[in-house]
Short mmCIF file of C-alpha atoms in Angstrom, two decimals:
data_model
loop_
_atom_site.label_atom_id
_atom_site.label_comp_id
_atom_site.label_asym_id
_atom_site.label_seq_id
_atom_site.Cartn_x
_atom_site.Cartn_y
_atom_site.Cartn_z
CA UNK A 15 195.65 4.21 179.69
CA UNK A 16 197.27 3.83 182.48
CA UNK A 17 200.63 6.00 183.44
CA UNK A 18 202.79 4.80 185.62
CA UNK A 19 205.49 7.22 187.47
CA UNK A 20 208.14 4.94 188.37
CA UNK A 21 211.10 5.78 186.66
CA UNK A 22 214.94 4.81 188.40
CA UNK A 23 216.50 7.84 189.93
CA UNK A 24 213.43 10.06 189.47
CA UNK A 25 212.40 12.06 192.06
CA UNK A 26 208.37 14.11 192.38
CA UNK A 27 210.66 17.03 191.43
CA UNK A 28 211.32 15.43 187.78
CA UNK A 29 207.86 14.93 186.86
CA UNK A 30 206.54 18.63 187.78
CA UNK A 31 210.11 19.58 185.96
CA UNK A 32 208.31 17.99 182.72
CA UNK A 33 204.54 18.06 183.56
CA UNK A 34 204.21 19.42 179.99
CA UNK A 35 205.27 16.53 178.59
CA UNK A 36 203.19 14.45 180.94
CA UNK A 37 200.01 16.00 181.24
CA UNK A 38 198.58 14.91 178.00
CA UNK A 39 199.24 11.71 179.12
CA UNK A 40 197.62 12.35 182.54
CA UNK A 41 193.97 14.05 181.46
CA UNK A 42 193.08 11.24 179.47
CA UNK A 43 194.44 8.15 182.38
CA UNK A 44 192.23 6.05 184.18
CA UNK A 45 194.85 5.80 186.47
CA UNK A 46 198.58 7.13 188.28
CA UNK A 47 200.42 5.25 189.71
CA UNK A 48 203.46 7.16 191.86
CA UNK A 49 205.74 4.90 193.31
CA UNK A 50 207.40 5.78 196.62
CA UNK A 51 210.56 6.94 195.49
CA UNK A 52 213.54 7.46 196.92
CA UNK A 53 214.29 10.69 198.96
CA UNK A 54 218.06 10.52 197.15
CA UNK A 55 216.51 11.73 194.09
CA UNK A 56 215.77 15.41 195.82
CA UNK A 57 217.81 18.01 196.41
CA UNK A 58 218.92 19.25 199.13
CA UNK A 59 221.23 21.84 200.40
CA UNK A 60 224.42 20.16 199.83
CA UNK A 61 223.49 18.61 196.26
CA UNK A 62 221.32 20.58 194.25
CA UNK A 63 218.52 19.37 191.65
CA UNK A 64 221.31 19.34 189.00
CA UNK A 65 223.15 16.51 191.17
CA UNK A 66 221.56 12.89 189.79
CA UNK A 67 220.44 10.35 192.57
CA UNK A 68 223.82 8.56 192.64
CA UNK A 69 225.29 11.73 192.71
CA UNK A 70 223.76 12.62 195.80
CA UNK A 71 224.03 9.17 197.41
CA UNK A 72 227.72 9.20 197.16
CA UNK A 73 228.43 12.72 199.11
CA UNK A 74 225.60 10.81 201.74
CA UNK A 75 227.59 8.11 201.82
CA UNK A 76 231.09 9.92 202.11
CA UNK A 77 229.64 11.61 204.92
CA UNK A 78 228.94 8.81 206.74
CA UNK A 79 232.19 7.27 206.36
CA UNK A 80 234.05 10.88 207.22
CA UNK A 81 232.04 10.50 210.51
CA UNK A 82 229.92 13.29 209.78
CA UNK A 83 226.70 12.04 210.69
CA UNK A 84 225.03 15.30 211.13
CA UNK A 85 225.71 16.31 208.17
CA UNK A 86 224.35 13.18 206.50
CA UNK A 87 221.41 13.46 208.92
CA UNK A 88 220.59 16.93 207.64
CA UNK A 89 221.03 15.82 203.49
CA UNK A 90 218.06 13.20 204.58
CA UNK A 91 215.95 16.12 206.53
CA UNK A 92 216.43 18.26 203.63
CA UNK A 93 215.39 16.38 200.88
CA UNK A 94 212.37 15.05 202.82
CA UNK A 95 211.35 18.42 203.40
CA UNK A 96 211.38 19.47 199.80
CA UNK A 97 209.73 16.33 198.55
CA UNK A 98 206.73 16.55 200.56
CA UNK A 99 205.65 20.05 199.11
CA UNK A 100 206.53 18.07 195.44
CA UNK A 101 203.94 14.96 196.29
CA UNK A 102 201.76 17.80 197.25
CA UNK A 103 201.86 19.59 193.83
CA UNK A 104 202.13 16.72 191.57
CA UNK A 105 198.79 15.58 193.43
CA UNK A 106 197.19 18.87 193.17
CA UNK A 107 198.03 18.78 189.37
CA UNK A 108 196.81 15.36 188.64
CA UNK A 109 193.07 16.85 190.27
CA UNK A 110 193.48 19.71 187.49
CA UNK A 111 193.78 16.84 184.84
CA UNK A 112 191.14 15.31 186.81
CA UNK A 113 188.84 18.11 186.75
CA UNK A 114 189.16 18.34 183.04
CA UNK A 115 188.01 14.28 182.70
CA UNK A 116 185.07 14.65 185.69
CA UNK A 117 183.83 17.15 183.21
CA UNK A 118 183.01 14.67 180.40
CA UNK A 119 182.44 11.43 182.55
CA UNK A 120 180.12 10.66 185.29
CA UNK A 121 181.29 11.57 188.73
CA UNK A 122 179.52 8.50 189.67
CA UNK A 123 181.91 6.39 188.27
CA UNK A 124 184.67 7.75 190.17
CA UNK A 125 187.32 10.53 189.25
CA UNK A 126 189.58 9.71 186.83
CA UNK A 127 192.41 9.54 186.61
CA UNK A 128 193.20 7.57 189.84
CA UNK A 129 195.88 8.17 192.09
CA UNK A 130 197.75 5.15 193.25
CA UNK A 131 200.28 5.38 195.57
CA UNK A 132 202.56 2.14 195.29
CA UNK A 133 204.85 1.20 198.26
CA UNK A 134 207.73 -1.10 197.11
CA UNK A 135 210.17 -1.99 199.42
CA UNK A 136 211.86 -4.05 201.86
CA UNK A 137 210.86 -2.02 204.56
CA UNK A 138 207.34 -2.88 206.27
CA UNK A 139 205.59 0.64 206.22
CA UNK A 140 203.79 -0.38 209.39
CA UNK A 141 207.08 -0.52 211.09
CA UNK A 142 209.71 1.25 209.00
CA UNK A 143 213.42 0.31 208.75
CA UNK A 144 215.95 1.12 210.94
CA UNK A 145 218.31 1.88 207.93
CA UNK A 146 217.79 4.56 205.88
CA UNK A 147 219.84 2.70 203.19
CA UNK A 148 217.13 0.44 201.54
CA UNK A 149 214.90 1.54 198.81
CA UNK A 150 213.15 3.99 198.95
CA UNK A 151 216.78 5.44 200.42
CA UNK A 152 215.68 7.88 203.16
CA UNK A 153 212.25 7.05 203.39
CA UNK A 154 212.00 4.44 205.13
CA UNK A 155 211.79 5.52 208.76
CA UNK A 156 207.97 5.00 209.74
CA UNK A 157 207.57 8.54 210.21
CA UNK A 158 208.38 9.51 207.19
CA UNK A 159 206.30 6.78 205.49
CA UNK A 160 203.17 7.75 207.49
CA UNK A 161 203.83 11.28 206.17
CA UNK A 162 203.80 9.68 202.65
CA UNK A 163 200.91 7.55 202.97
CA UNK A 164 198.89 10.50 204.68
CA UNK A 165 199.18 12.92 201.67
CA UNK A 166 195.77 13.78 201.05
CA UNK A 167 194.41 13.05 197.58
CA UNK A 168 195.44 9.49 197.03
CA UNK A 169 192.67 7.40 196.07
CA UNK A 170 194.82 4.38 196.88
CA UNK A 171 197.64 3.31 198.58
CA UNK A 172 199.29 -0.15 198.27
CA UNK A 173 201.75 -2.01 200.08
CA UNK A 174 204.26 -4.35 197.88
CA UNK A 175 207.16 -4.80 200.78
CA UNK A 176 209.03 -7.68 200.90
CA UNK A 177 209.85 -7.49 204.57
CA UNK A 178 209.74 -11.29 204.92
CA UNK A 179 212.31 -11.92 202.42
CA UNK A 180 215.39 -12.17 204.38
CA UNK A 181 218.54 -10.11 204.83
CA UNK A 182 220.81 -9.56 202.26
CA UNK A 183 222.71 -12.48 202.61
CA UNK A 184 219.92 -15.17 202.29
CA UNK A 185 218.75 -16.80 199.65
CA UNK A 186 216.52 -14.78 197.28
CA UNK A 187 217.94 -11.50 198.35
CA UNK A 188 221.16 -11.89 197.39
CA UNK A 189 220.61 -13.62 193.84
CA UNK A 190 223.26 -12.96 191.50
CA UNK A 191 223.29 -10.75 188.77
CA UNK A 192 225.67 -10.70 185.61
CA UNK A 193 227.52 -7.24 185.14
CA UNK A 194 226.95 -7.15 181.78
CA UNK A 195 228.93 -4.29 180.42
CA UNK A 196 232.97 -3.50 181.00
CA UNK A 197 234.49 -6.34 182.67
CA UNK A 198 237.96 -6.05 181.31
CA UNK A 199 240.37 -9.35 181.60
CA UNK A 200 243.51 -10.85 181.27
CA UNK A 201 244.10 -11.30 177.29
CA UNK A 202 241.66 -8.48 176.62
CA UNK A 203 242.76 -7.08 173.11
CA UNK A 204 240.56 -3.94 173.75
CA UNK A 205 240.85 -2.48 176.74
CA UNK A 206 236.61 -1.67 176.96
CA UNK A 207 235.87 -4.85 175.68
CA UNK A 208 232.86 -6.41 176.71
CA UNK A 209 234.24 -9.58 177.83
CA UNK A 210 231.72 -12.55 178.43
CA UNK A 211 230.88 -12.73 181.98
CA UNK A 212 232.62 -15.67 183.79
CA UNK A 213 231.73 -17.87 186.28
CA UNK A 214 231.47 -16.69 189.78
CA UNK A 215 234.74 -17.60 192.16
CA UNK A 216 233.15 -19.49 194.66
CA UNK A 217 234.34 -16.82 197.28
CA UNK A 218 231.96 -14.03 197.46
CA UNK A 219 233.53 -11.84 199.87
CA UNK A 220 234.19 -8.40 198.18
CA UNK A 221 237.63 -7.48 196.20
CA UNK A 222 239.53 -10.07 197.98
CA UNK A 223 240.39 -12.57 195.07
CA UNK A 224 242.97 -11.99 192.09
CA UNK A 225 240.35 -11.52 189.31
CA UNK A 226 236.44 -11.80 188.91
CA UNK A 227 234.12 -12.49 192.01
CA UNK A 228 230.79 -11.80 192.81
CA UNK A 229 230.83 -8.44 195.10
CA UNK A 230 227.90 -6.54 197.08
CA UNK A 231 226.81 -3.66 194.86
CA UNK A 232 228.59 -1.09 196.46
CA UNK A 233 232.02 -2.62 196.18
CA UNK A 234 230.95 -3.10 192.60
CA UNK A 235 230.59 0.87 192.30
CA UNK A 236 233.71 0.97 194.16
CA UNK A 237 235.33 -1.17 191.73
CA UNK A 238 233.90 0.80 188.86
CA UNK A 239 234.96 4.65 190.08
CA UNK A 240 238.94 3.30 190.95
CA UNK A 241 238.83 2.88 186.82
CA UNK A 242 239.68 5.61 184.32
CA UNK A 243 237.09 4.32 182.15
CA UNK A 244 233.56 3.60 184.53
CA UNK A 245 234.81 -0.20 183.77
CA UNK A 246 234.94 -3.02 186.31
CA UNK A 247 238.26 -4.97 186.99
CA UNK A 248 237.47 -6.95 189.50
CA UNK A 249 233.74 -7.47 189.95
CA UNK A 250 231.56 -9.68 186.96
CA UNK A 251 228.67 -10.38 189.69
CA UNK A 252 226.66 -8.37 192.22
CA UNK A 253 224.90 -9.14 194.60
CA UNK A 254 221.66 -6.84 194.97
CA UNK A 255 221.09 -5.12 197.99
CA UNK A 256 219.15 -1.98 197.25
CA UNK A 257 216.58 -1.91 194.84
CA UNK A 258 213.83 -3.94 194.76
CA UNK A 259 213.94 -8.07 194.47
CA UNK A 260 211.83 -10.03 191.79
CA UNK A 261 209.89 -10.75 194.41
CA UNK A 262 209.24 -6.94 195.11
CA UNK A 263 208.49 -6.69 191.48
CA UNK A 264 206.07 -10.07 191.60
CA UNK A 265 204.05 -8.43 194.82
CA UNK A 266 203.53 -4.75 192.81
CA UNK A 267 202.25 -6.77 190.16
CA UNK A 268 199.73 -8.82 192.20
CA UNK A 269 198.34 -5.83 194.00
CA UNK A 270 198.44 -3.29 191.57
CA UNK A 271 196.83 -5.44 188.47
CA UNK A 272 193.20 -5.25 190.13
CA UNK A 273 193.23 -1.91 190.96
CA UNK A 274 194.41 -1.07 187.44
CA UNK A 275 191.89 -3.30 186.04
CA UNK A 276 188.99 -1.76 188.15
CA UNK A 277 190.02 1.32 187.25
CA UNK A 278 190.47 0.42 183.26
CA UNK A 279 186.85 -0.96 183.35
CA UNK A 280 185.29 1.86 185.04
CA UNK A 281 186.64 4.21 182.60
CA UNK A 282 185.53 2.28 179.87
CA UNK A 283 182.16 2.02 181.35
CA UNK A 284 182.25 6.23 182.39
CA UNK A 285 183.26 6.59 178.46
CA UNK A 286 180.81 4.61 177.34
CA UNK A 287 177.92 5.88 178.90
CA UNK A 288 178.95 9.72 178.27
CA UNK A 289 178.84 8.85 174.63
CA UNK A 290 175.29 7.27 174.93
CA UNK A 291 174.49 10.15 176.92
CA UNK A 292 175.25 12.65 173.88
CA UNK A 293 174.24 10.71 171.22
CA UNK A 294 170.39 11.37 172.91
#
């Protein structure tokens, strides 16, 4: 088995918050794997642990816009500062589970289960990003990363960025994708109908046109809070600027599948032999 802690919106907080459901799970892994994860998803002093990611992003983002940079500055600091100590347990838990397993298999085979730390993001963690926007939101400043990837206790850490991919308005980066749910329009006979998505306006240039255009995801949200309902009016398309790419998903999978698979193997192989080993 192999569990993988990568859930949207999660934070290191929200897996210690259910480590009872988890740790079942855990002892009998041959492998972790804990994404990077954004620093939106833990609380700090302005937004508490009961405030969701988005949650959180927005007051961020309201600060910035007010002009309070400080005070944006500080949410980032914060929640930083609290998710170090939460990397830190959830490691130190995974070694109990750990401890449990080392007692049945070989220690020559390695400790199981392993602890992957996976990296996926635009931002090259040799480097960092300037922004603190891109996924993982907050993290990405190359001192924060090197905190990160300096934790002790991973067995290993890989890098899936996708650096080389462009900016958001090239190509790849900015493929289109279909908002799928609430698009209300003209003839409408239920107000939260679903309506089929149309075709993109050929202008893609935020909430400029009459009726349905492709907008950046944030003018999408935009679009969607103005409504009494969640819905968007004006927005069938988004273009994807924050989390990751396929091509971020396509690089996790090529560097992650033979670590997983050595580590799948060699548990087989520890298993294996401890049962010999009784059986005499």
């Amino acid at each position: 088995t192999v569990v993988n802690l990568g859930k949207g919106g999660s934070g290191p907080g929200m897996y210690l918050r259910s480590w009872g459901a988890l740790e079942p799970l855990v002892v009998n892994a041959a492998a972790v794997v804990v994404h990077a994860m954004a620093l939106r998803s833990t609380e700090n002093d302005a937004c508490d642990a009961s405030f969701q990611a988005v949650e959180r992003a927005r007051v961020w983002e309201e600060a910035l816009k007010a002009g309070e940079y400080e005070r944006a500055r500080a949410m980032e600091a914060q929640s930083f500062a609290n998710a170090i100590p939460q990397y830190v347990e959830l490691l130190r838990r995974i070694d109990e589970s750990r401890a449990r397993v080392d007692g049945a298999f070989p220690k020559a085979a390695g400790g199981f289960p392993r602890k992957i730390l996976l990296w996926q993001s635009r931002c090259d963690p040799a480097v960092g990003c300037a922004l603190g926007y891109y996924f993982p939101q907050w993290f990405t400043s190359k001192e924060r990363i090197d905190a990160l990837f300096g934790l002790d206790g991973w067995d290993t850490v890989l890098d899936a960025n996708y650096a080389d991919a462009g900016t958001e308005d090239a190509g790849d980066f900015a493929a289109t994708v279909a908002i799928d749910q609430c698009v209300d329009g003209p003839g409408s006979d239920d107000a939260n109908a679903c309506d089929p998505p149309p075709e993109p306006a050929a202008a893609a240039d935020g909430l400029t046109t009459e009726r349905i255009h492709t907008c950046h995801h944030d003018k999408a949200r935009a679009d969607a809070r103005a409504s009494n309902d969640g819905c968007t009016t004006k927005c069938a398309y988004v273009r994807q600027q924050y989390y990751p790419i396929d091509l971020g998903h396509n690089r996790s999978y090529a560097v992650l599948l033979p670590v997983v698979r050595t580590a799948l193997a060699d548990y087989e192989a520890a298993s294996s032999s401890s049962s010999s080993s009784r059986r005499r």
